[in-house]
Coordinates of C-alpha atoms in Angstrom, one line a residue:
Chain C
X3 CA 29.5 119.1 42.0
X4 CA 32.6 120.8 40.9
X5 CA 35.3 119.4 38.6
X6 CA 37.7 119.5 41.5
X7 CA 35.5 117.0 43.3
X8 CA 35.8 114.7 40.3
X9 CA 39.5 115.2 39.7
X10 CA 40.7 114.9 43.3
X11 CA 44.4 115.1 43.9
X12 CA 44.6 111.5 44.8
X13 CA 43.1 110.5 41.4
X14 CA 45.5 112.7 39.5
X15 CA 48.4 111.3 41.5
X16 CA 47.5 107.7 40.7
X17 CA 47.1 108.7 37.0
X18 CA 50.5 110.3 36.9
X19 CA 52.3 107.8 39.0
X20 CA 50.5 104.5 38.5
X21 CA 51.4 101.8 41.1
X22 CA 52.1 98.2 40.1
X23 CA 52.4 98.8 36.4
X24 CA 55.2 96.3 35.7
X25 CA 54.1 93.0 34.2
X26 CA 54.7 90.1 36.6
X27 CA 57.4 87.5 36.0
X28 CA 55.1 84.8 37.1
X29 CA 51.3 85.4 36.9
X30 CA 48.7 82.9 38.1
X31 CA 46.0 84.8 36.3
X32 CA 46.0 87.3 33.5
X33 CA 42.9 89.1 32.2
X34 CA 42.5 91.9 29.6
X35 CA 39.7 94.3 29.7
X36 CA 38.7 96.8 27.1
X37 CA 35.9 99.3 26.7
X38 CA 35.1 99.2 23.0
X39 CA 33.2 102.4 23.2
X40 CA 36.0 104.6 24.5
X41 CA 39.0 102.5 24.0
X42 CA 40.2 102.3 27.6
X43 CA 42.3 99.2 28.2
X44 CA 43.4 97.5 31.4
X45 CA 45.3 94.3 31.8
X46 CA 45.3 92.7 35.3
X47 CA 47.9 90.1 36.4
X48 CA 47.7 88.3 39.7
X49 CA 50.1 86.1 41.7
X50 CA 48.6 84.2 44.5
X51 CA 50.5 82.6 47.4
X52 CA 48.7 80.7 50.2
X53 CA 45.3 82.1 49.1
X54 CA 46.5 85.7 49.2
X55 CA 47.3 88.2 46.4
X56 CA 51.1 88.2 46.7
X57 CA 51.7 90.3 43.7
X58 CA 49.6 92.3 41.2
X59 CA 50.0 94.3 38.1
X60 CA 47.6 96.6 36.2
X61 CA 48.8 97.8 32.9
X62 CA 46.8 99.9 30.5
X63 CA 45.9 103.0 28.7
X64 CA 43.0 105.3 29.0
X65 CA 41.5 108.2 30.9
X66 CA 42.5 109.4 34.4
X67 CA 39.4 107.7 35.8
X68 CA 40.1 104.2 34.4
X69 CA 43.8 104.3 35.0
X70 CA 43.7 105.8 38.6
X71 CA 41.0 103.3 39.4
X72 CA 43.3 100.5 38.3
X73 CA 46.3 101.9 40.2
X74 CA 44.3 102.3 43.4
X75 CA 42.8 98.8 42.9
X76 CA 46.3 97.3 43.0
X77 CA 47.2 99.0 46.2
X78 CA 43.9 97.9 47.7
X79 CA 44.0 94.2 46.9
X80 CA 47.7 93.4 47.5
X81 CA 48.0 91.1 50.5
X82 CA 44.2 90.4 50.7
X83 CA 42.7 86.9 50.4
X84 CA 40.8 86.0 47.2
X85 CA 37.6 86.1 49.3
X86 CA 38.4 89.6 50.6
X87 CA 39.1 90.8 47.1
X88 CA 35.8 89.5 45.8
X89 CA 34.1 91.4 48.7
X90 CA 36.0 94.5 47.7
X91 CA 34.9 94.3 44.1
X92 CA 31.3 94.1 45.3
X93 CA 31.8 97.1 47.5
X94 CA 33.4 99.1 44.8
X95 CA 30.8 98.4 42.3
X96 CA 28.1 99.2 44.8
X97 CA 29.8 102.5 45.4
X98 CA 29.7 103.2 41.7
X99 CA 26.0 102.2 41.5
X100 CA 23.9 105.4 41.6
X101 CA 21.0 103.5 43.1
X102 CA 22.9 102.1 46.1
X103 CA 24.0 105.4 47.7
X104 CA 21.7 105.0 50.7
X105 CA 22.9 101.8 52.3
X106 CA 26.6 102.3 51.8
X107 CA 27.6 104.7 54.5
X108 CA 30.5 106.1 52.5
X109 CA 31.8 108.3 55.2
X110 CA 35.5 107.3 55.2
X111 CA 35.7 107.9 58.9
X112 CA 32.9 105.5 59.7
X113 CA 33.8 102.3 61.6
X114 CA 34.8 99.6 59.1
X115 CA 35.4 101.8 56.1
X116 CA 37.8 100.0 53.9
X117 CA 37.7 101.6 50.5
X118 CA 40.2 104.2 51.5
X119 CA 41.7 106.1 48.6
X120 CA 39.2 104.4 46.3
X121 CA 36.4 106.5 47.8
X122 CA 37.9 109.5 46.0
X123 CA 36.3 107.9 42.9
X124 CA 32.8 108.5 44.3
X125 CA 32.6 111.8 42.4
X126 CA 32.5 109.7 39.2
X127 CA 28.9 108.7 40.0
X128 CA 27.8 112.2 39.1
X129 CA 29.1 111.6 35.5
X130 CA 27.2 108.6 34.4
X131 CA 29.1 108.1 31.1
X132 CA 32.4 107.9 33.1
X133 CA 31.2 105.1 35.6
X134 CA 32.2 102.4 33.1
X135 CA 35.8 103.9 33.1
X136 CA 36.0 103.5 36.9
X137 CA 34.6 100.0 36.8
X138 CA 36.7 98.6 33.9
X139 CA 39.7 97.5 36.1
X140 CA 37.4 95.9 38.6
X141 CA 35.5 93.9 36.0
X142 CA 38.8 92.8 34.6
X143 CA 40.0 91.8 38.1
X144 CA 36.9 89.7 38.5
X145 CA 37.7 87.9 35.3
X146 CA 41.2 87.2 36.6
X147 CA 39.8 85.8 39.8
X148 CA 37.5 83.6 37.8
X149 CA 40.5 82.1 36.1
X150 CA 42.0 81.3 39.5
X151 CA 39.0 79.4 40.6
X152 CA 38.7 77.6 37.3
X153 CA 42.3 76.4 37.4
Chain G
X23 CA 33.8 136.9 10.5
X24 CA 31.7 135.3 7.7
X25 CA 28.4 137.1 8.3
X26 CA 26.4 133.9 9.2
X27 CA 26.2 134.7 12.9
X28 CA 22.4 135.3 12.7
X29 CA 21.7 131.7 11.7
X30 CA 22.2 130.5 15.3
X31 CA 18.7 131.9 16.1
X32 CA 17.1 129.3 13.7
X33 CA 18.2 126.4 15.9
X34 CA 16.0 125.8 18.9
X35 CA 18.4 123.5 20.8
X36 CA 21.1 126.2 20.7
X37 CA 18.8 128.6 22.6
X38 CA 19.0 126.4 25.6
X39 CA 21.2 126.8 28.6
X40 CA 22.7 123.8 30.3
X41 CA 24.0 124.2 33.8
X42 CA 23.5 128.0 33.5
X43 CA 25.7 128.1 30.4
X44 CA 24.9 128.6 26.7
X45 CA 25.4 125.5 24.5
X46 CA 28.6 125.7 22.6
X47 CA 27.9 122.8 20.3
X48 CA 31.1 121.6 18.6
X49 CA 30.1 118.1 17.6
X50 CA 28.4 118.6 14.2
X51 CA 30.8 116.1 12.6
X52 CA 28.9 113.4 14.6
X53 CA 25.5 114.9 14.0
X54 CA 24.2 118.4 13.4
X55 CA 21.4 120.3 15.0
X56 CA 18.2 121.0 13.2
X57 CA 16.7 124.4 12.2
X58 CA 13.1 125.2 12.8
X59 CA 12.3 124.9 9.1
X60 CA 13.2 121.2 9.1
X61 CA 11.3 120.5 12.2
X62 CA 8.2 122.3 10.9
X63 CA 8.4 120.6 7.5
X64 CA 8.3 117.2 9.1
X65 CA 5.6 118.2 11.6
X66 CA 3.5 119.8 8.8
X67 CA 3.8 116.7 6.7
X68 CA 2.6 114.4 9.5
X69 CA -0.3 116.7 10.2
X70 CA -1.4 117.4 6.6
X71 CA -0.7 114.6 4.2
X72 CA 0.9 111.5 5.8
X73 CA 0.2 108.0 4.4
X74 CA 2.3 105.2 3.1
X75 CA 3.8 105.8 -0.3
X76 CA 3.4 104.1 -3.7
X77 CA 0.4 102.2 -5.0
X78 CA -2.1 103.9 -2.7
X79 CA -5.2 104.8 -4.7
X80 CA -6.4 107.4 -2.2
X81 CA -5.6 111.1 -2.0
X82 CA -3.4 111.0 1.1
X83 CA -1.1 108.3 -0.3
X84 CA -0.9 110.1 -3.6
X85 CA 0.2 113.3 -1.8
X86 CA 2.6 111.5 0.4
X87 CA 4.2 109.8 -2.6
X88 CA 4.5 113.1 -4.4
X89 CA 6.2 114.7 -1.4
X90 CA 8.5 111.7 -1.0
X91 CA 9.5 111.8 -4.7
X92 CA 9.8 115.6 -4.6
X93 CA 12.3 115.1 -1.8
X94 CA 14.3 112.8 -3.9
X95 CA 14.4 115.3 -6.7
X96 CA 15.4 118.0 -4.3
X97 CA 18.2 116.0 -2.8
X98 CA 19.3 115.1 -6.4
X99 CA 19.4 118.7 -7.5
X100 CA 21.4 119.6 -4.3
X101 CA 24.3 117.6 -5.7
X102 CA 23.4 118.5 -9.3
X103 CA 22.5 115.0 -10.3
X104 CA 21.1 115.0 -13.9
X105 CA 18.1 112.8 -12.9
X106 CA 16.4 112.0 -9.6
X107 CA 16.4 108.3 -10.4
X108 CA 20.2 108.4 -9.7
X109 CA 19.4 108.9 -6.0
X110 CA 18.3 106.1 -3.7
X111 CA 17.3 106.9 -0.2
X112 CA 19.1 104.7 2.4
X113 CA 19.1 104.7 6.2
X114 CA 22.3 106.8 6.2
X115 CA 25.8 106.9 4.7
X116 CA 26.7 103.7 6.5
X117 CA 23.8 101.6 5.1
X118 CA 24.5 103.2 1.6
X119 CA 28.1 102.0 1.8
X120 CA 27.0 98.6 2.9
X121 CA 24.7 98.5 -0.1
X122 CA 27.5 99.4 -2.5
X123 CA 30.0 97.0 -0.9
X124 CA 27.6 94.0 -0.8
X125 CA 25.4 94.9 -3.8
X126 CA 28.1 96.0 -6.2
X127 CA 31.2 94.5 -4.6
X128 CA 29.6 91.2 -3.6
X129 CA 28.4 90.8 -7.2
X130 CA 31.5 91.9 -9.2
X131 CA 34.6 91.4 -7.0
X132 CA 36.7 88.3 -7.9
X133 CA 39.6 86.6 -6.1
X134 CA 42.7 88.6 -6.8
X135 CA 40.8 91.9 -7.2
X136 CA 41.9 94.7 -4.9
X137 CA 39.8 97.3 -3.1
X138 CA 42.0 100.3 -2.5
X139 CA 40.9 102.4 0.6
X140 CA 42.8 104.9 2.6
X141 CA 44.2 105.0 6.1
X142 CA 41.8 107.7 7.2
X143 CA 38.5 105.9 6.4
X144 CA 35.7 105.9 8.8
X145 CA 34.8 102.3 9.9
X146 CA 31.7 102.7 7.6
X147 CA 33.9 102.7 4.5
X148 CA 36.2 99.9 5.8
X149 CA 34.3 97.2 7.7
X150 CA 31.7 96.5 4.8
X151 CA 34.7 96.1 2.4
X152 CA 36.3 93.7 4.9
X153 CA 33.1 91.6 5.0
X154 CA 32.8 91.5 1.2
X155 CA 36.5 90.8 0.7
X156 CA 36.3 87.8 3.0
X157 CA 33.3 86.5 0.9
X158 CA 34.7 87.2 -2.6
X159 CA 38.5 86.6 -2.1
X160 CA 39.3 90.2 -3.0
X161 CA 42.1 91.9 -1.0
X162 CA 42.1 95.2 0.7
X163 CA 44.9 97.7 0.2
X164 CA 45.4 101.1 1.7
X165 CA 46.7 104.5 0.6
X166 CA 48.9 106.0 3.3
X167 CA 48.9 109.6 4.6
X168 CA 51.7 112.0 4.3
X169 CA 53.3 113.5 7.4
X170 CA 51.2 116.6 7.0
X171 CA 48.0 114.6 7.2
X172 CA 47.2 114.6 3.5
X173 CA 46.5 111.6 1.3
X174 CA 49.7 110.4 -0.4
X175 CA 48.7 110.8 -4.0
X176 CA 52.0 109.4 -5.3
X177 CA 51.4 106.2 -3.3
X178 CA 47.9 106.1 -4.6
X179 CA 49.1 106.2 -8.2
X180 CA 51.7 103.6 -7.5
X181 CA 49.1 101.3 -6.0
X182 CA 46.6 101.7 -8.8
X183 CA 46.9 98.8 -11.3
X184 CA 44.6 96.7 -13.3
X185 CA 43.8 94.5 -10.3
X186 CA 42.2 97.4 -8.4
X187 CA 38.4 97.1 -8.9
X188 CA 37.3 99.6 -6.4
X189 CA 38.8 102.8 -4.9
X190 CA 37.0 103.9 -1.8
X191 CA 37.9 107.3 -0.3
X192 CA 36.4 109.7 2.2
X193 CA 35.5 113.2 0.7
X194 CA 36.5 114.7 4.0
X195 CA 38.1 112.9 7.0
X196 CA 35.9 113.0 10.1
X197 CA 39.1 113.0 12.2
X198 CA 41.6 115.2 10.4
X199 CA 39.4 117.4 8.3
X200 CA 41.5 116.5 5.3
X201 CA 39.8 117.0 1.9
X202 CA 41.5 114.8 -0.7
X203 CA 41.3 116.0 -4.3
X204 CA 38.5 113.7 -5.6
X205 CA 38.5 114.8 -9.2
X206 CA 42.3 113.9 -9.5
X207 CA 41.7 110.6 -7.7
X208 CA 38.8 109.9 -10.1
X209 CA 41.0 110.5 -13.1
X210 CA 43.6 108.1 -11.7
X211 CA 40.9 105.4 -10.9
X212 CA 39.4 105.8 -14.4
X213 CA 42.7 105.0 -16.1
X214 CA 42.7 101.5 -14.5
X215 CA 39.0 101.0 -14.9
X216 CA 38.3 101.1 -11.1
X217 CA 35.0 102.1 -9.5
X218 CA 35.3 105.2 -7.3
X219 CA 33.2 105.3 -4.2
X220 CA 33.2 108.5 -2.2
X221 CA 32.1 108.6 1.4
X222 CA 30.5 112.1 1.4
X223 CA 29.2 112.0 5.0
X224 CA 31.4 114.9 6.0
X225 CA 32.0 116.5 2.5
X226 CA 28.5 117.0 1.3
X227 CA 27.2 118.9 4.4
X228 CA 30.1 121.3 4.2
X229 CA 31.3 121.9 0.6
X230 CA 29.5 122.5 -2.7
X231 CA 29.4 119.1 -4.5
X232 CA 28.5 118.6 -8.1
X233 CA 28.4 114.9 -9.0
X234 CA 28.7 115.8 -12.7
X235 CA 32.2 117.1 -12.2
X236 CA 33.2 115.1 -9.1
X237 CA 34.2 112.1 -11.2
X238 CA 32.9 109.5 -8.7
X239 CA 30.8 106.4 -9.5
X240 CA 29.0 106.5 -6.2
X241 CA 28.6 109.2 -3.5
X242 CA 26.9 108.6 -0.2
X243 CA 25.8 111.0 2.6
X244 CA 23.6 111.2 5.7
X245 CA 20.8 113.8 6.3
X246 CA 21.5 114.1 10.0
X247 CA 24.9 115.6 9.5
X248 CA 23.5 118.3 7.3
X249 CA 20.7 119.8 9.4
X250 CA 18.2 117.0 8.5
X251 CA 16.7 114.2 10.5
X252 CA 18.3 110.9 11.5
X253 CA 17.3 107.6 9.8
X254 CA 17.8 108.8 6.2
X255 CA 20.7 109.3 3.8
X256 CA 21.3 109.2 0.1
X257 CA 23.2 107.1 -2.4
X258 CA 23.9 108.7 -5.7
X259 CA 25.3 106.5 -8.5
X260 CA 25.9 106.7 -12.1
X261 CA 23.0 105.0 -13.8
X262 CA 25.0 102.2 -15.3
X263 CA 26.6 101.5 -12.0
X264 CA 23.3 101.4 -10.2
X265 CA 22.1 99.0 -12.9
X266 CA 25.1 96.7 -12.1
X267 CA 24.3 96.7 -8.4
X268 CA 22.2 93.9 -6.8
X269 CA 19.7 94.9 -4.1
X270 CA 21.0 94.2 -0.6
X271 CA 17.6 93.9 1.1
X272 CA 14.5 92.3 -0.4
X273 CA 10.9 92.9 0.5
X274 CA 8.0 95.2 -0.4
X275 CA 8.4 98.3 -2.6
X276 CA 11.6 96.9 -4.4
X277 CA 10.0 94.3 -6.7
X278 CA 8.5 94.3 -10.1
X279 CA 6.9 90.8 -9.8
X280 CA 7.1 88.1 -7.1
X281 CA 6.5 84.4 -7.7
X282 CA 6.8 81.8 -5.0
X283 CA 10.3 80.9 -5.9
X284 CA 11.7 84.0 -7.8
X285 CA 11.2 87.7 -8.1
X286 CA 12.2 90.5 -10.4
X287 CA 13.3 93.9 -9.3
X288 CA 11.7 97.3 -9.6
X289 CA 13.5 99.9 -11.6
X290 CA 16.3 101.9 -10.1
X291 CA 16.3 103.5 -7.6
X292 CA 13.2 101.8 -6.0
X293 CA 14.8 98.4 -6.1
X294 CA 17.2 99.6 -3.4
X295 CA 14.4 100.8 -1.1
X296 CA 12.8 97.7 0.4
X297 CA 10.1 98.2 2.9
X298 CA 8.3 101.4 3.9
X299 CA 10.9 104.2 3.5
X300 CA 11.5 107.0 6.0
X301 CA 8.9 109.3 4.4
X302 CA 8.8 112.2 6.8
X303 CA 12.5 112.0 7.1
X304 CA 12.8 112.5 3.3
X305 CA 10.6 115.6 3.6
X306 CA 12.9 116.8 6.4
X307 CA 16.0 116.0 4.3
X308 CA 14.6 118.2 1.5
X309 CA 13.9 121.0 3.9
X310 CA 17.5 120.7 5.2
X311 CA 19.0 121.1 1.7
X312 CA 16.6 123.9 1.0
X313 CA 18.0 125.7 4.1
X314 CA 21.6 125.0 3.0
X315 CA 21.0 126.2 -0.5
X316 CA 19.4 129.3 0.8
X317 CA 22.5 130.0 2.8
X318 CA 24.6 129.0 -0.1
X319 CA 27.1 126.1 0.0
X320 CA 29.9 128.5 -0.9
X321 CA 29.0 130.5 2.2
X322 CA 28.8 127.4 4.3
X323 CA 32.3 126.4 3.2
X324 CA 33.6 129.9 3.8
X325 CA 32.1 130.1 7.2
X326 CA 33.7 126.7 8.1
X327 CA 37.0 128.0 6.8
X328 CA 36.8 131.2 8.8
X329 CA 36.1 129.3 12.1
X330 CA 38.7 126.7 11.3
X331 CA 41.4 129.3 10.7
X332 CA 40.5 131.2 13.8
X333 CA 40.5 128.0 15.9
X334 CA 43.8 126.7 14.5
X335 CA 45.4 130.0 15.3
X336 CA 44.2 130.1 18.9
X337 CA 44.9 126.4 19.5
X338 CA 48.5 126.9 18.3
X339 CA 49.0 129.4 21.1
X340 CA 48.0 127.0 23.8
X341 CA 51.0 125.2 25.2
X342 CA 51.0 121.4 24.9
X343 CA 48.0 121.3 22.5
X344 CA 48.7 119.1 19.5
X345 CA 46.4 119.4 16.4
X346 CA 46.1 116.5 14.0
X347 CA 45.3 117.6 10.5
X348 CA 46.5 119.8 7.7
X349 CA 47.5 123.4 8.7
X350 CA 46.3 124.8 5.4
X351 CA 42.6 125.6 5.6
X352 CA 42.2 125.2 1.8
X353 CA 43.0 121.5 2.2
X354 CA 40.7 120.8 5.0
X355 CA 37.2 121.2 6.5
X356 CA 36.0 122.4 9.9
X357 CA 36.9 119.3 11.9
X358 CA 39.8 119.7 14.4
X359 CA 41.2 116.8 16.3
X360 CA 43.6 117.6 19.1
X361 CA 45.2 116.4 22.3
X362 CA 46.6 118.2 25.3
X363 CA 49.7 116.9 26.9
X364 CA 48.9 113.7 28.9
X365 CA 45.3 114.7 29.6
X366 CA 43.2 111.9 28.1
X367 CA 40.6 113.1 25.6
X368 CA 37.8 111.7 27.7
X369 CA 38.9 113.8 30.6
X370 CA 39.1 116.8 28.3
X371 CA 35.6 116.2 27.1
X372 CA 34.2 115.9 30.6
X373 CA 35.9 119.2 31.7
X374 CA 34.9 121.0 28.5
X375 CA 31.3 119.8 29.0
X376 CA 31.2 121.4 32.4
X377 CA 32.1 124.7 30.7
X378 CA 29.2 124.2 28.2
X379 CA 31.4 123.1 25.4
X380 CA 30.3 119.9 23.6
X381 CA 33.2 118.1 21.9
X382 CA 33.6 114.4 21.0
X383 CA 36.4 112.3 22.5
X384 CA 37.5 108.9 21.4
X385 CA 38.6 107.0 18.2
X386 CA 35.8 108.6 16.1
X387 CA 35.1 105.2 14.4
X388 CA 38.6 105.4 12.8
X389 CA 40.7 103.1 14.9
X390 CA 43.3 102.3 12.1
X391 CA 43.9 106.1 11.8
X392 CA 44.3 106.4 15.6
X393 CA 47.1 103.8 15.4
X394 CA 48.7 105.6 12.4
X395 CA 48.7 108.8 14.5
X396 CA 50.0 106.8 17.5
X397 CA 47.3 108.1 19.8
X398 CA 44.6 106.0 21.5
X399 CA 42.1 108.8 21.1
X400 CA 41.7 112.5 20.3
X401 CA 39.3 115.2 21.3
X402 CA 37.5 116.7 18.3
X403 CA 35.8 120.0 17.8
X404 CA 33.8 120.5 14.6
X405 CA 31.9 123.4 13.2
X406 CA 28.8 124.1 11.2
X407 CA 26.7 127.1 10.1
X408 CA 25.4 127.9 13.5
X409 CA 28.8 128.1 15.2
X410 CA 30.4 131.4 15.9
X411 CA 33.8 132.7 17.0
X412 CA 32.3 132.9 20.5
X413 CA 32.1 129.0 20.5
X414 CA 35.8 128.9 19.6
X415 CA 36.6 131.3 22.4
X416 CA 34.6 129.2 24.8
X417 CA 36.6 126.1 23.7
X418 CA 39.9 127.9 24.3
X419 CA 38.8 129.1 27.7
X420 CA 37.6 125.7 28.7
X421 CA 40.9 124.2 27.6
X422 CA 42.5 126.6 30.1
X423 CA 40.4 125.1 32.9
X424 CA 41.5 121.6 31.8
X425 CA 45.1 122.7 31.8
X426 CA 44.8 124.1 35.4
X427 CA 43.1 121.0 36.8
X428 CA 45.7 118.7 35.3
X429 CA 48.6 121.0 36.0
X430 CA 49.7 121.1 32.4
X431 CA 52.5 123.5 31.4

């Protein structure tokens, strides 16, 4: 596993040019995630229209893994229904789970592959201390979704 | 070159290769590696004469007690304490600071009193005081840093007034390497009758320390940062200050007499050592200071200074590397915090690790200082007796790899 496989170009691109980093004018949900051990921070805001994510923001600071994961996440969930987003969170977390490699079929060309750019983060699994960086935005997103269902 | 290059052979972990690369261990400020002599001292002790200490009427317990108390004397002589009873063993510098904050501060601080700390304290010399301030009504105040990362001594003197009951300062910053002038601070504290607590977790492992000239009332340090085992540290205090301090933990070993409703305390320092102490660790601690004294603390400091000067010079030549700490090696120890352009320190640490270079990345348990420096985190390389210029070269080369991957410069 070389460093180039960890720091893929797509990861560095999202780190340098994060998507959807502007706070929303009107957010239906707002959750803040922090990793107290390393200090990574991600704030997720969601706007929902007719059951779909109509706008999203992920703002934060931290390493390339946490921030690119947040940026790719915003691209991946925009336009999806809340149910689809929950499914995506599960798939992402499963991808990051070292023990679940076998049943995932992570070949991006396989039929039904949906993780897209996010699969670039697979390399993180080889660096166990960094997995929490990749997961932080998704855990925060799950908290934001919980707010939606609570309200 | 300082002539200590041969010491590396004394450290078994450093003989390893990881991923086909030698270990360039640059994280001694977090915890140091252990020489064979320390490992053997602890192993021998467990094999030859281990039993619980104090009050045992049998030979093993007597021997074990002798070894434990000899370790106390050895650690006391390492810092030139005039009597071993001035040294209490604690779990580490953190627990010793908690004992001082709760046991002395909790007993003597009053509403309106101030505890004067600095902006560069480790959380261990901040959070316990926050807890005690909340309980006693005392207030915390902070001495700022100058723009060249030194303690602002003018500000310190301005802030010192009769309301200041405690001055708490690190002997060496675990982030910046800054070594504040403790004797001068002690003199200033004395003029207002304030207690001076020195967090020696970084200072004592790296510089000669003589408590009879330091001017502090309390000095704490941890064995694991000075070639010794984890789980033990030392609290040195002036005898009258130790007498003023209430025990923080109650239990066995620390009592003179126990009734159902009340107890009286054992003499110092045993009243601060409730429960079975870390006995083998004390033996290892003594072996560690033996090792350091054999090298000579002046030599240790000179070796740190040599590596620090060498590293600062090489780091200054790398584009987009920013170093946080005094440029003058006389005012600092061998702890170098740095960042590289927009590469996050965690990413740096991962990349460096792949090159066999172990550095720490994060807030280094000094979040207020990170805010003062306007960075979320730094990478930190720190040196000790077993490091060589080869380790510094490996660090610089690995930073080149990071710079290539992230397209810096």
